[in-house]
């Protein structure tokens, strides 16, 4: 087995960064395959805290090659800033490769993300304003600019001139704002291209060779399955496909090369931005989760909406991704809770349903049906084996495993490397 995909199994922020950092120690390649700098993966290591937006979290391991795949949309300015801060912390970035086919997030994407969001009024999506939606729109409208285009100065200018004329019409005529300058963008982005050029390659060839040689490859998902463009709470979703069906495509690998899918859940659930969230807590319990779990956005700093573990969407995501196993992160955040709850169904009118409805008004009307379990009210931070966990915590986890119909492979009890319990072998 060589290719393992980690998938966010809720609305993002499940703790994928920490898990990827731990598993990456045993791999040779870590690949981001979708999203962009809307992602925020946090890793705590040696008393240092690292935040990743575009650079794969595996970069902290000196022997790992990190790849930003074709399915990612890349903001070159943000990426160079991130690379610079990592360099200052002593990280070697010569092992970072960027796909020639990855699309570039341009200045007008940032502007339009903001203007479009403002124009939505009460229907705001709550985007992180990193230009992600508009960049994917251009990709599918076939007017996107790719990393390969940036390297060809003349072709870049011609493409930019054509697309910028169209964008400036929107910016000035629809939104009444100032147009952007072709010269300024061209000069700025040619500069970025020169600095990034040594990293820009045909990454799928590198990966296909690695897989052919049986080398371990980790595909690092960003956001979560409930933010998926098809299967999430549309339209309150991100603009890429976050489920495993897209992982091979965004990396440039054949779908059958993925051997193992690991779903990453938190022991409770959070969401940032708008959209229905059946188990959201509006009381002191929600505040307690937010404070204990430091639930503030890595990218936006926004307080996250917090709620009890939702096994209805949890099982939906497990089935959608065909999970081989699940990781439950941040169990320690529940340590002080006198009671812990799991949502096992939604009450919709007179019925109790076991899968989330596609109709968003129906989802918003769903009331969670809870099971209550006694809390353990003792610290789990030092637990390193299943037996170290208090009995109530084991009962809680066993019930989650049953409801997800997926074996648990990892339980995380703290932010640092090694603050984890591995319950079964992963492929590497
Ligand atoms: P966008 O991806 O910036 O367009 O934002 C769309 C929705 O996805 C918003 O609700 C964001 O808060 C959410 N979102 C985007 N990226 C992340 C992430 O990495 N974690 C959690 N939520 C995210």
Coordinates of C-alpha atoms and ligand atoms in Angstrom, one line a residue:
X1 CA 0.0 0.0 0.0
X2 CA 1.5 3.4 -0.9
X3 CA -1.1 6.1 -1.2
X4 CA -3.1 7.2 1.9
X5 CA -5.6 10.1 1.7
X6 CA -6.6 12.1 4.7
X7 CA -10.0 13.7 4.4
X8 CA -11.6 16.3 6.6
X9 CA -14.8 14.6 7.7
X10 CA -16.8 17.6 9.1
X11 CA -16.8 21.4 8.1
X12 CA -13.0 21.7 8.2
X13 CA -10.7 22.5 11.1
X14 CA -10.8 18.9 12.3
X15 CA -7.1 18.9 13.2
X16 CA -5.8 17.5 9.9
X17 CA -2.5 19.5 10.2
X18 CA -1.4 17.8 13.4
X19 CA -2.3 14.3 12.1
X20 CA -0.6 14.9 8.7
X21 CA 2.5 16.1 10.5
X22 CA 2.6 12.9 12.6
X23 CA 1.9 10.5 9.7
X24 CA 4.3 12.4 7.4
X25 CA 7.2 11.1 9.4
X26 CA 6.6 7.8 7.7
X27 CA 6.0 9.0 4.2
X28 CA 8.1 10.4 1.3
X29 CA 5.6 12.7 -0.4
X30 CA 2.8 14.9 1.0
X31 CA 0.4 16.4 -1.6
X32 CA -2.2 19.1 -1.3
X33 CA -4.8 18.4 -4.0
X34 CA -7.6 21.0 -3.7
X35 CA -8.5 24.4 -2.1
X36 CA -6.0 27.2 -1.6
X37 CA -5.0 29.5 1.1
X38 CA -8.5 29.4 2.6
X39 CA -7.1 26.4 4.4
X40 CA -5.3 26.8 7.7
X41 CA -3.4 23.8 9.1
X42 CA -1.8 24.4 12.5
X43 CA 1.1 22.2 13.7
X44 CA 2.7 22.5 17.2
X45 CA 6.3 21.1 17.3
X46 CA 9.2 21.8 19.7
X47 CA 7.3 24.6 21.4
X48 CA 6.9 26.3 18.0
X49 CA 3.5 26.8 16.3
X50 CA 3.4 26.6 12.5
X51 CA 0.5 27.7 10.4
X52 CA 0.2 26.4 6.9
X53 CA -2.2 27.7 4.2
X54 CA -0.7 26.4 1.0
X55 CA 2.5 24.6 1.9
X56 CA 1.7 20.9 2.8
X57 CA 2.0 20.3 6.5
X58 CA 4.6 17.5 5.8
X59 CA 7.3 20.1 5.1
X60 CA 8.5 19.9 8.7
X61 CA 10.0 16.5 8.0
X62 CA 13.4 17.0 6.3
X63 CA 13.1 13.9 4.0
X64 CA 9.5 14.6 2.7
X65 CA 8.9 16.1 -0.7
X66 CA 5.8 18.4 -0.6
X67 CA 3.7 19.0 -3.6
X68 CA 1.0 21.6 -4.3
X69 CA -1.0 19.7 -6.9
X70 CA -2.8 20.7 -10.0
X71 CA -6.2 20.9 -8.2
X72 CA -5.0 23.6 -5.9
X73 CA -5.5 27.4 -6.6
X74 CA -2.3 29.2 -5.7
X75 CA -2.0 32.8 -4.4
X76 CA 1.7 33.3 -5.2
X77 CA 2.1 36.4 -3.0
X78 CA 0.7 34.5 0.0
X79 CA 2.7 31.4 -0.8
X80 CA 6.0 33.4 -1.0
X81 CA 5.1 35.0 2.4
X82 CA 4.4 31.6 3.9
X83 CA 7.7 30.2 2.5
X84 CA 9.6 33.1 3.9
X85 CA 8.3 32.7 7.4
X86 CA 9.0 28.9 7.3
X87 CA 12.5 29.6 6.0
X88 CA 13.1 32.0 9.0
X89 CA 12.1 29.1 11.3
X90 CA 14.8 27.0 9.7
X91 CA 12.6 24.9 7.3
X92 CA 14.2 23.9 4.0
X93 CA 11.9 24.7 1.1
X94 CA 13.9 23.2 -1.8
X95 CA 11.6 20.2 -1.3
X96 CA 8.5 22.1 -2.3
X97 CA 7.1 21.5 -5.8
X98 CA 4.2 23.3 -7.4
X99 CA 2.2 21.9 -10.3
X100 CA 2.5 23.7 -13.6
X101 CA -1.2 23.1 -14.0
X102 CA -2.3 24.7 -10.7
X103 CA -4.4 27.8 -11.3
X104 CA -3.2 31.2 -10.0
X105 CA -5.3 33.3 -7.6
X106 CA -5.1 36.8 -9.2
X107 CA -5.7 40.2 -7.5
X108 CA -9.1 40.5 -9.2
X109 CA -10.1 37.2 -7.6
X110 CA -9.6 38.7 -4.1
X111 CA -11.5 41.9 -5.1
X112 CA -14.4 39.9 -6.6
X113 CA -14.5 37.5 -3.6
X114 CA -15.1 40.6 -1.4
X115 CA -17.5 42.4 -3.7
X116 CA -19.6 39.4 -4.4
X117 CA -19.8 38.5 -0.7
X118 CA -20.8 42.1 0.1
X119 CA -23.5 42.0 -2.5
X120 CA -25.1 38.9 -1.0
X121 CA -26.4 40.9 1.9
X122 CA -28.1 38.5 4.4
X123 CA -27.2 35.4 2.3
X124 CA -23.4 35.8 2.9
X125 CA -21.5 32.5 2.6
X126 CA -18.8 33.8 5.0
X127 CA -15.9 33.1 2.7
X128 CA -12.4 33.6 4.0
X129 CA -11.9 36.2 1.3
X130 CA -8.8 34.6 -0.3
X131 CA -10.2 34.7 -3.8
X132 CA -10.9 30.9 -3.9
X133 CA -14.4 30.9 -5.4
X134 CA -13.6 33.4 -8.2
X135 CA -10.4 31.5 -9.0
X136 CA -12.3 28.2 -9.4
X137 CA -15.0 30.0 -11.4
X138 CA -12.3 31.2 -13.9
X139 CA -10.8 27.7 -14.1
X140 CA -14.1 26.2 -15.1
X141 CA -14.9 29.2 -17.4
X142 CA -11.6 28.5 -19.1
X143 CA -10.2 31.9 -18.5
X144 CA -7.9 30.9 -15.6
X145 CA -4.2 31.6 -15.5
X146 CA -2.0 28.6 -14.6
X147 CA 1.4 28.5 -13.1
X148 CA 2.8 27.4 -16.5
X149 CA 1.4 30.6 -18.0
X150 CA 3.2 32.8 -15.4
X151 CA 6.5 31.4 -16.6
X152 CA 5.9 32.5 -20.2
X153 CA 6.0 36.3 -19.8
X154 CA 4.5 37.2 -23.2
X155 CA 1.8 34.6 -23.1
X156 CA 1.0 35.7 -19.6
X157 CA 0.6 39.3 -20.6
X158 CA -1.7 38.4 -23.5
X159 CA -3.9 36.2 -21.3
X160 CA -4.0 38.7 -18.5
X161 CA -4.9 41.6 -20.8
X162 CA -7.9 39.7 -22.1
X163 CA -9.2 38.5 -18.8
X164 CA -8.5 41.7 -16.9
X165 CA -10.5 43.7 -19.5
X166 CA -13.5 41.5 -18.7
X167 CA -12.9 41.6 -14.9
X168 CA -12.5 45.4 -14.9
X169 CA -15.9 45.7 -16.7
X170 CA -17.4 43.8 -13.8
X171 CA -15.5 45.8 -11.2
X172 CA -16.3 49.2 -12.6
X173 CA -19.7 48.7 -14.2
X174 CA -21.4 46.3 -11.8
X175 CA -19.7 47.2 -8.6
X176 CA -18.7 50.9 -9.3
X177 CA -15.1 50.3 -8.1
X178 CA -11.8 51.4 -9.5
X179 CA -10.3 49.2 -12.3
X180 CA -7.1 47.2 -11.7
X181 CA -3.9 48.1 -13.6
X182 CA -2.6 45.6 -16.2
X183 CA 1.0 46.9 -15.9
X184 CA 1.1 46.7 -12.1
X185 CA -0.3 43.1 -12.0
X186 CA 1.9 42.0 -14.8
X187 CA 5.1 43.3 -13.2
X188 CA 4.1 42.0 -9.8
X189 CA 3.2 38.5 -11.0
X190 CA 6.2 38.2 -13.3
X191 CA 8.3 38.9 -10.2
X192 CA 6.5 36.1 -8.2
X193 CA 7.0 33.7 -11.2
X194 CA 10.7 34.3 -11.2
X195 CA 10.9 33.5 -7.5
X196 CA 8.7 30.4 -7.7
X197 CA 10.1 29.1 -11.0
X198 CA 12.6 26.6 -9.4
X199 CA 9.6 24.9 -7.7
X200 CA 7.2 24.8 -10.7
X201 CA 7.3 21.3 -12.4
X202 CA 5.1 18.7 -13.9
X203 CA 4.2 17.3 -10.5
X204 CA 2.0 14.4 -11.6
X205 CA 5.0 12.8 -13.4
X206 CA 7.0 13.0 -10.1
X207 CA 4.1 11.4 -8.2
X208 CA 3.3 8.7 -10.8
X209 CA 6.9 7.7 -10.7
X210 CA 6.9 7.6 -6.9
X211 CA 3.7 5.5 -6.8
X212 CA 5.2 3.2 -9.5
X213 CA 8.2 2.6 -7.2
X214 CA 5.9 1.9 -4.2
X215 CA 7.0 4.9 -2.3
X216 CA 4.6 6.1 0.5
X217 CA 2.5 9.1 -0.5
X218 CA 0.1 11.1 1.7
X219 CA -2.7 13.1 0.1
X220 CA -3.5 16.0 2.4
X221 CA -7.1 17.1 2.2
X222 CA -8.1 20.7 3.1
X223 CA -11.5 21.9 4.4
X224 CA -14.0 19.2 5.0
X225 CA -16.5 16.9 3.3
X226 CA -19.4 19.0 4.5
X227 CA -17.9 22.0 2.6
X228 CA -17.8 19.9 -0.6
X229 CA -19.2 21.7 -3.7
X230 CA -21.5 18.7 -4.4
X231 CA -22.1 17.0 -1.1
X232 CA -21.7 19.9 1.4
X233 CA -24.4 22.2 2.6
X234 CA -24.7 24.0 -0.8
X235 CA -24.4 27.0 -1.4
X236 CA -22.7 27.4 2.0
X237 CA -19.7 25.4 0.8
X238 CA -16.2 26.0 -0.6
X239 CA -15.6 26.0 -4.3
X240 CA -13.7 22.8 -4.6
X241 CA -14.5 19.1 -4.2
X242 CA -13.2 18.1 -0.8
X243 CA -14.2 14.4 -0.9
X244 CA -11.8 11.6 -1.8
X245 CA -13.3 11.3 -5.3
X246 CA -11.3 14.4 -6.1
X247 CA -8.1 13.5 -4.4
X248 CA -6.5 11.5 -7.2
X249 CA -7.6 14.1 -9.8
X250 CA -6.2 17.0 -7.9
X251 CA -2.9 15.2 -7.5
X252 CA -2.7 13.8 -11.0
X253 CA -2.9 10.2 -10.0
X254 CA -5.2 7.4 -11.2
X255 CA -8.2 7.0 -8.9
X256 CA -7.2 3.3 -8.2
X257 CA -3.9 4.4 -6.8
X258 CA -5.5 5.4 -3.5
X259 CA -5.1 2.5 -1.2
X260 CA -6.4 3.9 2.1
X261 CA -8.8 6.6 3.2
X262 CA -8.5 8.1 6.7
X263 CA -11.4 10.4 7.7
X264 CA -10.5 13.1 10.3
X265 CA -13.2 14.1 12.8
X266 CA -13.1 16.2 15.9
X267 CA -14.6 14.7 19.1
X268 CA -17.3 17.5 18.7
X269 CA -18.0 19.7 15.7
X270 CA -17.3 23.2 14.5
X271 CA -18.1 25.4 11.6
X272 CA -17.0 28.9 10.4
X273 CA -19.1 31.0 8.1
X274 CA -22.8 30.7 7.4
X275 CA -25.1 27.7 6.7
X276 CA -27.1 25.2 8.8
X277 CA -25.4 23.2 11.5
X278 CA -27.9 21.1 13.4
X279 CA -26.0 20.5 16.6
X280 CA -24.7 24.1 17.0
X281 CA -24.8 25.2 20.7
X282 CA -25.8 28.7 21.6
X283 CA -25.4 28.3 25.3
X284 CA -22.5 28.1 27.8
X285 CA -21.6 24.6 26.5
X286 CA -20.8 26.1 23.1
X287 CA -18.6 28.8 24.7
X288 CA -16.9 26.2 26.9
X289 CA -16.0 24.1 23.8
X290 CA -14.8 27.2 21.9
X291 CA -12.5 28.3 24.8
X292 CA -11.2 24.8 25.6
X293 CA -10.6 24.0 22.0
X294 CA -9.3 27.4 21.0
X295 CA -11.8 27.4 18.3
X296 CA -10.9 30.6 16.4
X297 CA -10.0 30.4 12.7
X298 CA -6.3 29.9 11.7
X299 CA -6.9 31.9 8.5
X300 CA -9.6 34.4 9.5
X301 CA -9.4 34.5 13.3
X302 CA -13.2 34.3 13.4
X303 CA -14.8 32.5 16.4
X304 CA -16.0 29.1 15.2
X305 CA -19.5 27.9 15.8
X306 CA -19.3 24.9 18.1
X307 CA -21.6 21.9 18.8
X308 CA -21.9 18.3 19.9
X309 CA -20.6 15.4 17.7
X310 CA -23.1 14.9 14.9
X311 CA -23.1 11.2 13.9
X312 CA -25.8 11.8 11.2
X313 CA -23.4 13.9 9.0
X314 CA -20.5 11.8 10.3
X315 CA -21.9 8.6 8.9
X316 CA -22.9 10.3 5.6
X317 CA -19.3 11.5 5.2
X318 CA -17.9 8.1 6.1
X319 CA -20.0 6.4 3.4
X320 CA -19.3 9.1 0.8
X321 CA -15.6 8.7 1.2
X322 CA -15.6 4.9 1.8
X323 CA -13.4 5.5 4.9
X324 CA -11.1 2.7 5.9
X325 CA -10.8 4.2 9.4
X326 CA -11.4 7.4 11.3
X327 CA -9.3 9.6 13.5
X328 CA -11.0 11.4 16.4
X329 CA -9.1 14.6 17.2
X330 CA -9.2 16.9 20.3
X331 CA -10.8 14.4 22.7
X332 CA -9.1 16.3 25.5
X333 CA -11.3 19.4 24.8
X334 CA -14.2 17.4 26.3
X335 CA -12.3 16.5 29.5
X336 CA -14.2 19.0 31.7
X337 CA -17.7 18.3 30.4
X338 CA -20.0 16.7 33.0
X339 CA -22.1 15.2 30.2
X340 CA -21.2 14.6 26.5
X341 CA -23.8 14.3 23.8
X342 CA -23.9 12.6 20.4
X343 CA -26.5 13.4 17.8
X344 CA -27.9 10.2 16.4
X345 CA -30.8 11.5 14.2
X346 CA -32.6 14.6 13.1
X347 CA -36.2 15.3 13.9
X348 CA -37.8 16.8 10.8
X349 CA -41.6 17.3 11.3
X350 CA -43.0 14.1 12.6
X351 CA -40.1 12.0 11.3
X352 CA -36.7 11.1 12.7
X353 CA -34.2 10.9 9.8
X354 CA -30.7 9.4 9.7
X355 CA -29.1 11.2 6.8
X356 CA -28.9 15.0 6.0
X357 CA -31.5 16.2 3.6
X358 CA -30.2 18.0 0.4
X359 CA -32.9 20.7 0.8
X360 CA -31.3 23.4 2.9
X361 CA -34.5 24.6 4.4
X362 CA -35.2 21.1 5.6
X363 CA -31.7 20.8 7.0
X364 CA -32.1 24.1 8.8
X365 CA -35.4 22.8 10.3
X366 CA -33.8 19.6 11.6
X367 CA -33.6 19.3 15.3
X368 CA -30.9 17.0 16.7
X369 CA -31.9 13.9 18.6
X370 CA -29.2 13.3 21.3
X371 CA -27.9 10.4 23.3
X372 CA -26.3 11.6 26.5
X373 CA -23.2 10.0 28.0
X374 CA -21.5 10.7 31.3
X375 CA -18.4 12.9 31.0
X376 CA -15.0 11.6 32.3
X377 CA -14.0 14.9 34.0
X378 CA -10.4 14.0 34.2
X379 CA -7.5 14.9 32.0
X380 CA -6.8 12.6 29.0
X381 CA -3.7 14.6 27.8
X382 CA -1.2 12.0 29.0
X383 CA -3.0 9.0 27.6
X384 CA -1.0 7.1 25.0
X385 CA -2.8 3.8 24.9
X386 CA -6.5 2.8 24.8
X387 CA -6.2 1.5 28.3
X388 CA -4.9 4.9 29.6
X389 CA -8.3 6.5 28.7
X390 CA -11.0 6.7 31.3
X391 CA -13.8 4.2 30.9
X392 CA -16.4 6.9 30.1
X393 CA -14.1 8.3 27.3
X394 CA -13.7 4.7 25.8
X395 CA -17.5 4.2 25.9
X396 CA -18.0 7.6 24.1
X397 CA -15.5 6.7 21.4
X398 CA -16.9 3.2 21.0
X399 CA -20.3 4.6 20.4
X400 CA -19.0 7.0 17.8
X401 CA -17.2 4.1 16.1
X402 CA -20.5 2.2 16.0
X403 CA -22.5 5.1 14.7
X404 CA -19.9 5.9 12.0
X405 CA -19.7 2.2 11.0
X406 CA -16.0 2.9 10.7
X407 CA -13.1 1.6 12.8
X408 CA -11.2 4.2 14.8
X409 CA -7.5 4.3 14.1
X410 CA -6.3 7.4 15.9
X411 CA -7.4 9.4 19.0
X412 CA -5.7 12.7 19.5
X413 CA -5.5 14.1 23.1
X414 CA -3.3 17.2 22.6
X415 CA -2.0 19.6 20.0
X416 CA 1.7 18.4 20.0
X417 CA 3.4 15.7 18.0
X418 CA 2.9 12.4 19.8
X419 CA -0.1 13.4 21.9
X420 CA -2.0 10.6 20.2
X421 CA -3.2 7.1 20.6
X422 CA -2.8 4.8 17.6
X423 CA -5.4 2.0 17.8
X424 CA -4.6 0.1 14.6
X425 CA -1.9 0.1 11.9
X426 CA -2.1 2.6 9.1
X427 CA -0.6 1.5 5.7
X428 CA 2.7 3.2 6.7
Ligands
LIG1 P1 -14.2 30.0 0.8 O1 -13.6 28.7 0.7 O2 -13.3 31.1 1.2 O3 -14.9 30.4 -0.5 O4 -15.3 30.0 1.9 C1 -16.5 29.2 1.8 C2 -16.9 28.6 3.1 O5 -16.0 27.6 3.4 C3 -17.0 29.5 4.3 O6 -18.0 29.1 5.1 C4 -15.6 29.4 4.9 O7 -15.7 29.7 6.3 C5 -15.4 27.9 4.7 N1 -14.0 27.5 4.7 C6 -13.1 27.6 3.7 N2 -11.9 27.1 4.1 C7 -12.1 26.6 5.3 C8 -11.2 25.9 6.2 O8 -10.0 25.6 5.9 N3 -11.7 25.5 7.4 C9 -13.0 25.7 7.7 N4 -13.9 26.4 6.9 C10 -13.4 26.8 5.7

